[in-house]
Structures are given as C-alpha cells and as structure tokens.
Amino acid sequence: MINTKELEKRWYRYKAKSLILVFSILVVLLILIYGGYYILYKLDLNISFGEQSKQTAVMDAKVDKESNETVTEEKRESDEVMLAPTIPIVDLESEKINDKKERRRVAEKKRVKSKEKLVKVKASTYLTAQELAVVNGSSLNSRETKKINLHGTSNNYMNIMKKKFEQNKNPREALLIAKAYYKAGNYENSEKWALKANNLDKKLDESWLIFASSQEKLGKQQEALKILIAYYRTSKSPKAKALIDKIKAKSI
C-alpha cells in the first residue's frame, strides 16, 4: 500500500518550495524596479544640478562683464567731465523774451497810472461816492472840484439800474432802485419799485419793509401796519416786528 502520510509530506514540501520561489521572484522584481527608479532619479538630479550650475556660471560671468563695462564707462565719463572746460550757457532767446516782458510790464504800469479806472455798476450794493463821480463823468480831485453834481449822478445811477432791471428782471435790482428812491425822499417811486420787487419774490424781506416804510411816509400808516402785520404772521421776521413797533410809536 501507498503510504499516505509520506505523500502528504511530499506535497507540503512541494507547495512550500513553489511559494518560496514565487515570493523570491516578487522580491527580485521589486528590488529591480526600486533600484531602476533610484538610479534614474539620481541621474536626472545630477543633470538638473549640472545645468543649473552652468546657467549660474553664465549669469555670473555676464554680471561681472556688465559691471566692468559700467565702471569703465563711468570712469571715462568722469575723465571727460574733469577735462572739459566749464562754459556758461546763456539762452539768448529766453533773455530776449524776459526783457520784452519786463518792458511790457513797465509800460502797462505807466498806462494804468495815466488812465482813469472804469467803474462797473455793482449789482447788489450802492455805488460809492467815488464810483458815482466816475459814472457822472466828474473827477474826485478835491483840489480841482469841491462839489459833485449829486442830482446828475443819481439820475445816471437810476438809468443804469433801470436798464439792468429791464434786461434781467432781477427782484434785487428793483429793490436797489426802491432803496435809492427812499433814501432820496422819493417815497412814491420807492413804494412802486418795492412792490415790483415783491411781486417777483415774495420772500424778499426788505421789499416788504421798504414798501411799508414808503406808505407810512406817504401818510398811509394804517395800510402799512396791515401789510406788515399780515407779513409778520407768516414770516415771523424780527425786522418786520421792529418796524411795526416803530410805526405804532411814530418813530420812523
């Protein structure tokens, strides 16, 4: 009879040898793969390092060359500067232009001194005495003229202001005319022009005050009070309140 136990032992030995062989082959393959990868990695690293070293060397050589050229150029320029004589540069054209400007400025100064200044009519204030004199065509030299034709000046001023008002219909222009008439004692015209200003701008506080003051001067005290009281109720204007008190006390 065949010995069964002996056969089993042989079979186990064969199986173990087969497994050992397969395992050995796998280990050898892994070693070969890892070794090949390691060798290739080292070679690639050496090549990269070599190229980088070459590039660095080339760059260093270029930098040294450029720095040497720069130093040489700077030395050459400094030598040229030291050897070149100092020559003053004069811009003749600029000198001529500056000379012309200076002469023109002096001539303009003399021209201004020799001419009378033109005066424009102010839009929001009365003309000064000097401005009124120029508008009227007279001089304010106290040694030559001691009196000013106020009547003619006033007429010129009024004509100018009325023309301006006709052009722009500005309520403040009308108010200026009303004030001028009131100051001159022409209360009918001051009332008329204050009303024109008020019709254009109801919020113009002074138009109410000049209108009421003109009415009071013309003997229309009650009418002036009615208008002022009605205006004060809506505006609470302190100037209107003060004028009401003055009219009541007859102290205008």
PDB file of C-alpha atoms in Angstrom:
ATOM      1  CA  MET A   1       0.000   0.000   0.000  1.00  0.00           C
ATOM      2  CA  ILE A   2       0.977   3.575  -0.661  1.00  0.00           C
ATOM      3  CA  ASN A   3       1.983   5.468   2.469  1.00  0.00           C
ATOM      4  CA  THR A   4      -0.487   8.341   2.720  1.00  0.00           C
ATOM      5  CA  LYS A   5       1.440  10.313   5.269  1.00  0.00           C
ATOM      6  CA  GLU A   6       4.568  10.225   3.183  1.00  0.00           C
ATOM      7  CA  LEU A   7       2.649  11.583   0.201  1.00  0.00           C
ATOM      8  CA  GLU A   8       1.207  14.403   2.251  1.00  0.00           C
ATOM      9  CA  LYS A   9       4.666  15.433   3.441  1.00  0.00           C
ATOM     10  CA  ARG A  10       5.969  15.463  -0.120  1.00  0.00           C
ATOM     11  CA  TRP A  11       3.037  17.544  -1.283  1.00  0.00           C
ATOM     12  CA  TYR A  12       3.553  20.135   1.501  1.00  0.00           C
ATOM     13  CA  ARG A  13       7.257  20.367   0.687  1.00  0.00           C
ATOM     14  CA  TYR A  14       6.455  20.929  -2.984  1.00  0.00           C
ATOM     15  CA  LYS A  15       3.887  23.573  -2.134  1.00  0.00           C
ATOM     16  CA  ALA A  16       6.303  25.380   0.201  1.00  0.00           C
ATOM     17  CA  LYS A  17       9.031  25.395  -2.460  1.00  0.00           C
ATOM     18  CA  SER A  18       6.576  26.785  -5.004  1.00  0.00           C
ATOM     19  CA  LEU A  19       5.537  29.603  -2.658  1.00  0.00           C
ATOM     20  CA  ILE A  20       9.155  30.405  -1.785  1.00  0.00           C
ATOM     21  CA  LEU A  21      10.024  30.567  -5.489  1.00  0.00           C
ATOM     22  CA  VAL A  22       7.123  32.900  -6.259  1.00  0.00           C
ATOM     23  CA  PHE A  23       7.975  35.109  -3.287  1.00  0.00           C
ATOM     24  CA  SER A  24      11.644  35.231  -4.295  1.00  0.00           C
ATOM     25  CA  ILE A  25      10.692  36.258  -7.839  1.00  0.00           C
ATOM     26  CA  LEU A  26       8.450  39.032  -6.488  1.00  0.00           C
ATOM     27  CA  VAL A  27      11.205  40.315  -4.172  1.00  0.00           C
ATOM     28  CA  VAL A  28      13.710  40.345  -7.041  1.00  0.00           C
ATOM     29  CA  LEU A  29      11.260  42.250  -9.246  1.00  0.00           C
ATOM     30  CA  LEU A  30      10.619  44.825  -6.510  1.00  0.00           C
ATOM     31  CA  ILE A  31      14.353  45.306  -5.969  1.00  0.00           C
ATOM     32  CA  LEU A  32      14.910  45.768  -9.699  1.00  0.00           C
ATOM     33  CA  ILE A  33      12.057  48.286 -10.002  1.00  0.00           C
ATOM     34  CA  TYR A  34      13.148  50.302  -6.970  1.00  0.00           C
ATOM     35  CA  GLY A  35      16.803  50.206  -7.998  1.00  0.00           C
ATOM     36  CA  GLY A  36      15.978  51.363 -11.527  1.00  0.00           C
ATOM     37  CA  TYR A  37      13.820  54.215 -10.247  1.00  0.00           C
ATOM     38  CA  TYR A  38      16.536  55.272  -7.772  1.00  0.00           C
ATOM     39  CA  ILE A  39      19.225  55.251 -10.478  1.00  0.00           C
ATOM     40  CA  LEU A  40      17.058  57.259 -12.893  1.00  0.00           C
ATOM     41  CA  TYR A  41      16.179  59.784 -10.166  1.00  0.00           C
ATOM     42  CA  LYS A  42      19.857  60.287  -9.272  1.00  0.00           C
ATOM     43  CA  LEU A  43      20.795  60.714 -12.932  1.00  0.00           C
ATOM     44  CA  ASP A  44      18.029  63.281 -13.504  1.00  0.00           C
ATOM     45  CA  LEU A  45      19.011  65.152 -10.336  1.00  0.00           C
ATOM     46  CA  ASN A  46      22.667  65.275 -11.393  1.00  0.00           C
ATOM     47  CA  ILE A  47      21.738  66.518 -14.875  1.00  0.00           C
ATOM     48  CA  SER A  48      19.468  69.257 -13.471  1.00  0.00           C
ATOM     49  CA  PHE A  49      22.105  70.356 -10.979  1.00  0.00           C
ATOM     50  CA  GLY A  50      24.717  70.458 -13.727  1.00  0.00           C
ATOM     51  CA  GLU A  51      22.535  72.602 -15.990  1.00  0.00           C
ATOM     52  CA  GLN A  52      21.715  74.950 -13.124  1.00  0.00           C
ATOM     53  CA  SER A  53      25.394  75.296 -12.262  1.00  0.00           C
ATOM     54  CA  LYS A  54      26.167  76.129 -15.884  1.00  0.00           C
ATOM     55  CA  GLN A  55      23.395  78.757 -16.029  1.00  0.00           C
ATOM     56  CA  THR A  56      24.585  80.296 -12.750  1.00  0.00           C
ATOM     57  CA  ALA A  57      28.127  80.442 -14.024  1.00  0.00           C
ATOM     58  CA  VAL A  58      26.989  82.095 -17.272  1.00  0.00           C
ATOM     59  CA  MET A  59      24.875  84.653 -15.374  1.00  0.00           C
ATOM     60  CA  ASP A  60      27.762  85.453 -13.016  1.00  0.00           C
ATOM     61  CA  ALA A  61      30.041  85.953 -15.989  1.00  0.00           C
ATOM     62  CA  LYS A  62      27.518  88.312 -17.631  1.00  0.00           C
ATOM     63  CA  VAL A  63      27.070  90.306 -14.417  1.00  0.00           C
ATOM     64  CA  ASP A  64      30.834  90.634 -13.982  1.00  0.00           C
ATOM     65  CA  LYS A  65      31.194  91.753 -17.585  1.00  0.00           C
ATOM     66  CA  GLU A  66      28.389  94.345 -17.304  1.00  0.00           C
ATOM     67  CA  SER A  67      29.731  95.695 -14.005  1.00  0.00           C
ATOM     68  CA  ASN A  68      33.209  96.022 -15.506  1.00  0.00           C
ATOM     69  CA  GLU A  69      31.770  97.839 -18.542  1.00  0.00           C
ATOM     70  CA  THR A  70      29.743 100.172 -16.267  1.00  0.00           C
ATOM     71  CA  VAL A  71      32.784 101.015 -14.151  1.00  0.00           C
ATOM     72  CA  THR A  72      34.842 101.666 -17.280  1.00  0.00           C
ATOM     73  CA  GLU A  73      32.115 103.883 -18.772  1.00  0.00           C
ATOM     74  CA  GLU A  74      31.706 105.857 -15.539  1.00  0.00           C
ATOM     75  CA  LYS A  75      35.445 106.337 -15.321  1.00  0.00           C
ATOM     76  CA  ARG A  76      35.549 107.547 -18.929  1.00  0.00           C
ATOM     77  CA  GLU A  77      32.667 109.998 -18.298  1.00  0.00           C
ATOM     78  CA  SER A  78      34.280 111.329 -15.125  1.00  0.00           C
ATOM     79  CA  ASP A  79      37.543 111.842 -17.019  1.00  0.00           C
ATOM     80  CA  GLU A  80      35.685 113.706 -19.753  1.00  0.00           C
ATOM     81  CA  VAL A  81      33.945 115.889 -17.177  1.00  0.00           C
ATOM     82  CA  MET A  82      37.229 116.678 -15.464  1.00  0.00           C
ATOM     83  CA  LEU A  83      38.947 117.524 -18.743  1.00  0.00           C
ATOM     84  CA  ALA A  84      36.064 119.514 -20.298  1.00  0.00           C
ATOM     85  CA  PRO A  85      36.212 123.275 -19.607  1.00  0.00           C
ATOM     86  CA  THR A  86      33.273 124.895 -17.792  1.00  0.00           C
ATOM     87  CA  ILE A  87      31.415 127.060 -20.328  1.00  0.00           C
ATOM     88  CA  PRO A  88      28.466 129.202 -19.133  1.00  0.00           C
ATOM     89  CA  ILE A  89      25.321 128.565 -21.202  1.00  0.00           C
ATOM     90  CA  VAL A  90      23.168 131.570 -21.949  1.00  0.00           C
ATOM     91  CA  ASP A  91      19.756 131.172 -23.600  1.00  0.00           C
ATOM     92  CA  LEU A  92      19.622 134.295 -25.736  1.00  0.00           C
ATOM     93  CA  GLU A  93      16.011 133.700 -26.790  1.00  0.00           C
ATOM     94  CA  SER A  94      14.884 133.363 -23.167  1.00  0.00           C
ATOM     95  CA  GLU A  95      16.775 136.528 -22.242  1.00  0.00           C
ATOM     96  CA  LYS A  96      15.086 138.436 -25.068  1.00  0.00           C
ATOM     97  CA  ILE A  97      11.621 137.198 -24.046  1.00  0.00           C
ATOM     98  CA  ASN A  98      12.193 138.134 -20.391  1.00  0.00           C
ATOM     99  CA  ASP A  99      13.448 141.575 -21.426  1.00  0.00           C
ATOM    100  CA  LYS A 100      10.358 142.134 -23.580  1.00  0.00           C
ATOM    101  CA  LYS A 101       8.061 141.021 -20.755  1.00  0.00           C
ATOM    102  CA  GLU A 102       9.741 143.388 -18.308  1.00  0.00           C
ATOM    103  CA  ARG A 103       9.451 146.341 -20.689  1.00  0.00           C
ATOM    104  CA  ARG A 104       5.806 145.480 -21.396  1.00  0.00           C
ATOM    105  CA  ARG A 105       5.053 145.272 -17.665  1.00  0.00           C
ATOM    106  CA  VAL A 106       6.618 148.686 -17.005  1.00  0.00           C
ATOM    107  CA  ALA A 107       4.726 150.229 -19.937  1.00  0.00           C
ATOM    108  CA  GLU A 108       1.451 148.705 -18.717  1.00  0.00           C
ATOM    109  CA  LYS A 109       2.056 150.086 -15.232  1.00  0.00           C
ATOM    110  CA  LYS A 110       2.571 153.581 -16.632  1.00  0.00           C
ATOM    111  CA  ARG A 111      -0.532 153.248 -18.822  1.00  0.00           C
ATOM    112  CA  VAL A 112      -2.682 152.238 -15.848  1.00  0.00           C
ATOM    113  CA  LYS A 113      -1.436 155.188 -13.824  1.00  0.00           C
ATOM    114  CA  SER A 114      -2.166 157.609 -16.665  1.00  0.00           C
ATOM    115  CA  LYS A 115      -5.740 156.399 -17.259  1.00  0.00           C
ATOM    116  CA  GLU A 116      -8.799 156.719 -15.096  1.00  0.00           C
ATOM    117  CA  LYS A 117     -10.181 153.449 -13.854  1.00  0.00           C
ATOM    118  CA  LEU A 118     -13.513 152.395 -15.333  1.00  0.00           C
ATOM    119  CA  VAL A 119     -16.159 151.565 -12.740  1.00  0.00           C
ATOM    120  CA  LYS A 120     -18.820 148.919 -13.233  1.00  0.00           C
ATOM    121  CA  VAL A 121     -22.188 149.347 -11.562  1.00  0.00           C
ATOM    122  CA  LYS A 122     -22.473 146.986  -8.630  1.00  0.00           C
ATOM    123  CA  ALA A 123     -25.411 144.598  -8.728  1.00  0.00           C
ATOM    124  CA  SER A 124     -26.055 144.219  -5.029  1.00  0.00           C
ATOM    125  CA  THR A 125     -24.817 147.417  -3.345  1.00  0.00           C
ATOM    126  CA  TYR A 126     -24.982 151.165  -3.787  1.00  0.00           C
ATOM    127  CA  LEU A 127     -22.251 152.890  -5.691  1.00  0.00           C
ATOM    128  CA  THR A 128     -19.634 154.610  -3.596  1.00  0.00           C
ATOM    129  CA  ALA A 129     -19.126 158.354  -3.868  1.00  0.00           C
ATOM    130  CA  GLN A 130     -16.005 157.796  -5.969  1.00  0.00           C
ATOM    131  CA  GLU A 131     -17.795 155.383  -8.329  1.00  0.00           C
ATOM    132  CA  LEU A 132     -20.761 157.742  -8.686  1.00  0.00           C
ATOM    133  CA  ALA A 133     -18.399 160.552  -9.598  1.00  0.00           C
ATOM    134  CA  VAL A 134     -16.783 158.461 -12.351  1.00  0.00           C
ATOM    135  CA  VAL A 135     -20.208 157.430 -13.731  1.00  0.00           C
ATOM    136  CA  ASN A 136     -21.205 161.094 -13.782  1.00  0.00           C
ATOM    137  CA  GLY A 137     -18.005 161.951 -15.695  1.00  0.00           C
ATOM    138  CA  SER A 138     -16.501 164.116 -12.971  1.00  0.00           C
ATOM    139  CA  SER A 139     -13.236 163.825 -11.031  1.00  0.00           C
ATOM    140  CA  LEU A 140     -12.948 163.475  -7.279  1.00  0.00           C
ATOM    141  CA  ASN A 141      -9.792 165.532  -7.047  1.00  0.00           C
ATOM    142  CA  SER A 142     -10.572 167.740  -4.049  1.00  0.00           C
ATOM    143  CA  ARG A 143      -8.134 170.394  -5.198  1.00  0.00           C
ATOM    144  CA  GLU A 144      -9.875 170.826  -8.569  1.00  0.00           C
ATOM    145  CA  THR A 145     -13.536 170.131  -7.739  1.00  0.00           C
ATOM    146  CA  LYS A 146     -15.129 170.747  -4.356  1.00  0.00           C
ATOM    147  CA  LYS A 147     -18.712 169.830  -5.253  1.00  0.00           C
ATOM    148  CA  ILE A 148     -20.275 166.852  -7.004  1.00  0.00           C
ATOM    149  CA  ASN A 149     -23.401 167.106  -9.073  1.00  0.00           C
ATOM    150  CA  LEU A 150     -25.415 164.679  -6.953  1.00  0.00           C
ATOM    151  CA  HIS A 151     -28.590 165.163  -8.949  1.00  0.00           C
ATOM    152  CA  GLY A 152     -26.938 164.198 -12.228  1.00  0.00           C
ATOM    153  CA  THR A 153     -25.123 161.292 -10.598  1.00  0.00           C
ATOM    154  CA  SER A 154     -28.356 159.968  -9.107  1.00  0.00           C
ATOM    155  CA  ASN A 155     -30.071 160.149 -12.483  1.00  0.00           C
ATOM    156  CA  ASN A 156     -27.221 158.270 -14.141  1.00  0.00           C
ATOM    157  CA  TYR A 157     -27.310 155.607 -11.445  1.00  0.00           C
ATOM    158  CA  MET A 158     -31.085 155.191 -11.715  1.00  0.00           C
ATOM    159  CA  ASN A 159     -30.954 154.953 -15.505  1.00  0.00           C
ATOM    160  CA  ILE A 160     -28.257 152.301 -15.362  1.00  0.00           C
ATOM    161  CA  MET A 161     -30.114 150.265 -12.731  1.00  0.00           C
ATOM    162  CA  LYS A 162     -33.440 150.519 -14.594  1.00  0.00           C
ATOM    163  CA  LYS A 163     -31.807 149.280 -17.809  1.00  0.00           C
ATOM    164  CA  LYS A 164     -30.308 146.362 -15.925  1.00  0.00           C
ATOM    165  CA  PHE A 165     -33.686 145.529 -14.396  1.00  0.00           C
ATOM    166  CA  GLU A 166     -35.392 145.590 -17.799  1.00  0.00           C
ATOM    167  CA  GLN A 167     -32.792 143.145 -19.088  1.00  0.00           C
ATOM    168  CA  ASN A 168     -32.812 140.542 -16.326  1.00  0.00           C
ATOM    169  CA  LYS A 169     -35.964 141.252 -14.246  1.00  0.00           C
ATOM    170  CA  ASN A 170     -33.969 140.587 -11.090  1.00  0.00           C
ATOM    171  CA  PRO A 171     -36.002 141.440  -7.943  1.00  0.00           C
ATOM    172  CA  ARG A 172     -32.845 142.579  -6.156  1.00  0.00           C
ATOM    173  CA  GLU A 173     -32.238 145.181  -8.870  1.00  0.00           C
ATOM    174  CA  ALA A 174     -35.755 146.526  -8.277  1.00  0.00           C
ATOM    175  CA  LEU A 175     -35.085 146.548  -4.525  1.00  0.00           C
ATOM    176  CA  LEU A 176     -31.893 148.570  -5.023  1.00  0.00           C
ATOM    177  CA  ILE A 177     -33.825 151.158  -7.039  1.00  0.00           C
ATOM    178  CA  ALA A 178     -36.526 151.284  -4.335  1.00  0.00           C
ATOM    179  CA  LYS A 179     -33.879 151.847  -1.652  1.00  0.00           C
ATOM    180  CA  ALA A 180     -32.243 154.610  -3.685  1.00  0.00           C
ATOM    181  CA  TYR A 181     -35.576 156.391  -4.172  1.00  0.00           C
ATOM    182  CA  TYR A 182     -36.427 156.007  -0.482  1.00  0.00           C
ATOM    183  CA  LYS A 183     -33.065 157.415   0.553  1.00  0.00           C
ATOM    184  CA  ALA A 184     -33.602 160.351  -1.824  1.00  0.00           C
ATOM    185  CA  GLY A 185     -37.031 161.031  -0.263  1.00  0.00           C
ATOM    186  CA  ASN A 186     -38.989 159.987  -3.375  1.00  0.00           C
ATOM    187  CA  TYR A 187     -41.436 157.752  -1.480  1.00  0.00           C
ATOM    188  CA  GLU A 188     -43.908 157.260  -4.344  1.00  0.00           C
ATOM    189  CA  ASN A 189     -41.238 155.707  -6.568  1.00  0.00           C
ATOM    190  CA  SER A 190     -39.738 153.741  -3.668  1.00  0.00           C
ATOM    191  CA  GLU A 191     -43.223 152.300  -2.987  1.00  0.00           C
ATOM    192  CA  LYS A 192     -43.639 151.465  -6.676  1.00  0.00           C
ATOM    193  CA  TRP A 193     -40.265 149.714  -7.052  1.00  0.00           C
ATOM    194  CA  ALA A 194     -40.569 147.874  -3.725  1.00  0.00           C
ATOM    195  CA  LEU A 195     -43.879 146.493  -4.984  1.00  0.00           C
ATOM    196  CA  LYS A 196     -42.201 145.351  -8.229  1.00  0.00           C
ATOM    197  CA  ALA A 197     -39.503 143.550  -6.252  1.00  0.00           C
ATOM    198  CA  ASN A 198     -42.134 141.949  -4.008  1.00  0.00           C
ATOM    199  CA  ASN A 199     -44.185 140.751  -6.982  1.00  0.00           C
ATOM    200  CA  LEU A 200     -41.103 138.969  -8.327  1.00  0.00           C
ATOM    201  CA  ASP A 201     -40.031 137.479  -4.972  1.00  0.00           C
ATOM    202  CA  LYS A 202     -42.496 137.344  -2.058  1.00  0.00           C
ATOM    203  CA  LYS A 203     -39.766 136.039   0.273  1.00  0.00           C
ATOM    204  CA  LEU A 204     -37.627 139.162  -0.165  1.00  0.00           C
ATOM    205  CA  ASP A 205     -37.865 140.581   3.357  1.00  0.00           C
ATOM    206  CA  GLU A 206     -36.617 144.085   2.533  1.00  0.00           C
ATOM    207  CA  SER A 207     -39.191 144.599  -0.224  1.00  0.00           C
ATOM    208  CA  TRP A 208     -41.963 144.399   2.421  1.00  0.00           C
ATOM    209  CA  LEU A 209     -40.098 146.757   4.741  1.00  0.00           C
ATOM    210  CA  ILE A 210     -39.361 149.414   2.071  1.00  0.00           C
ATOM    211  CA  PHE A 211     -42.937 149.222   0.760  1.00  0.00           C
ATOM    212  CA  ALA A 212     -44.468 149.667   4.230  1.00  0.00           C
ATOM    213  CA  SER A 213     -41.993 152.416   5.177  1.00  0.00           C
ATOM    214  CA  SER A 214     -42.800 154.294   1.959  1.00  0.00           C
ATOM    215  CA  GLN A 215     -46.532 154.026   2.657  1.00  0.00           C
ATOM    216  CA  GLU A 216     -46.030 155.337   6.172  1.00  0.00           C
ATOM    217  CA  LYS A 217     -44.059 158.294   4.821  1.00  0.00           C
ATOM    218  CA  LEU A 218     -46.898 158.988   2.364  1.00  0.00           C
ATOM    219  CA  GLY A 219     -49.382 159.112   5.265  1.00  0.00           C
ATOM    220  CA  LYS A 220     -50.790 155.608   4.742  1.00  0.00           C
ATOM    221  CA  GLN A 221     -49.945 154.455   8.261  1.00  0.00           C
ATOM    222  CA  GLN A 222     -52.874 152.054   8.734  1.00  0.00           C
ATOM    223  CA  GLU A 223     -52.306 150.379   5.360  1.00  0.00           C
ATOM    224  CA  ALA A 224     -48.620 149.975   6.162  1.00  0.00           C
ATOM    225  CA  LEU A 225     -49.443 148.370   9.527  1.00  0.00           C
ATOM    226  CA  LYS A 226     -51.969 145.952   7.969  1.00  0.00           C
ATOM    227  CA  ILE A 227     -49.440 144.806   5.379  1.00  0.00           C
ATOM    228  CA  LEU A 228     -46.635 144.414   7.914  1.00  0.00           C
ATOM    229  CA  ILE A 229     -48.794 142.557  10.447  1.00  0.00           C
ATOM    230  CA  ALA A 230     -50.025 140.133   7.760  1.00  0.00           C
ATOM    231  CA  TYR A 231     -46.442 139.546   6.613  1.00  0.00           C
ATOM    232  CA  TYR A 232     -45.169 139.082  10.184  1.00  0.00           C
ATOM    233  CA  ARG A 233     -47.790 136.397  10.915  1.00  0.00           C
ATOM    234  CA  THR A 234     -46.412 134.210   8.106  1.00  0.00           C
ATOM    235  CA  SER A 235     -42.706 135.071   8.246  1.00  0.00           C
ATOM    236  CA  LYS A 236     -42.033 135.915  11.932  1.00  0.00           C
ATOM    237  CA  SER A 237     -39.477 138.404  10.623  1.00  0.00           C
ATOM    238  CA  PRO A 238     -37.793 140.302  13.511  1.00  0.00           C
ATOM    239  CA  LYS A 239     -37.228 143.295  11.208  1.00  0.00           C
ATOM    240  CA  ALA A 240     -40.920 143.418  10.344  1.00  0.00           C
ATOM    241  CA  LYS A 241     -41.809 143.265  14.070  1.00  0.00           C
ATOM    242  CA  ALA A 242     -39.398 146.114  14.846  1.00  0.00           C
ATOM    243  CA  LEU A 243     -40.865 148.241  12.032  1.00  0.00           C
ATOM    244  CA  ILE A 244     -44.405 147.583  13.273  1.00  0.00           C
ATOM    245  CA  ASP A 245     -43.402 148.828  16.724  1.00  0.00           C
ATOM    246  CA  LYS A 246     -41.729 151.899  15.230  1.00  0.00           C
ATOM    247  CA  ILE A 247     -44.748 152.805  13.095  1.00  0.00           C
ATOM    248  CA  LYS A 248     -47.048 152.380  16.077  1.00  0.00           C
ATOM    249  CA  ALA A 249     -44.790 154.637  18.102  1.00  0.00           C
ATOM    250  CA  LYS A 250     -44.491 157.022  15.119  1.00  0.00           C
ATOM    251  CA  SER A 251     -40.716 156.934  15.399  1.00  0.00           C
ATOM    252  CA  ILE A 252     -39.697 156.330  11.818  1.00  0.00           C
TER     253      ILE A 252
END
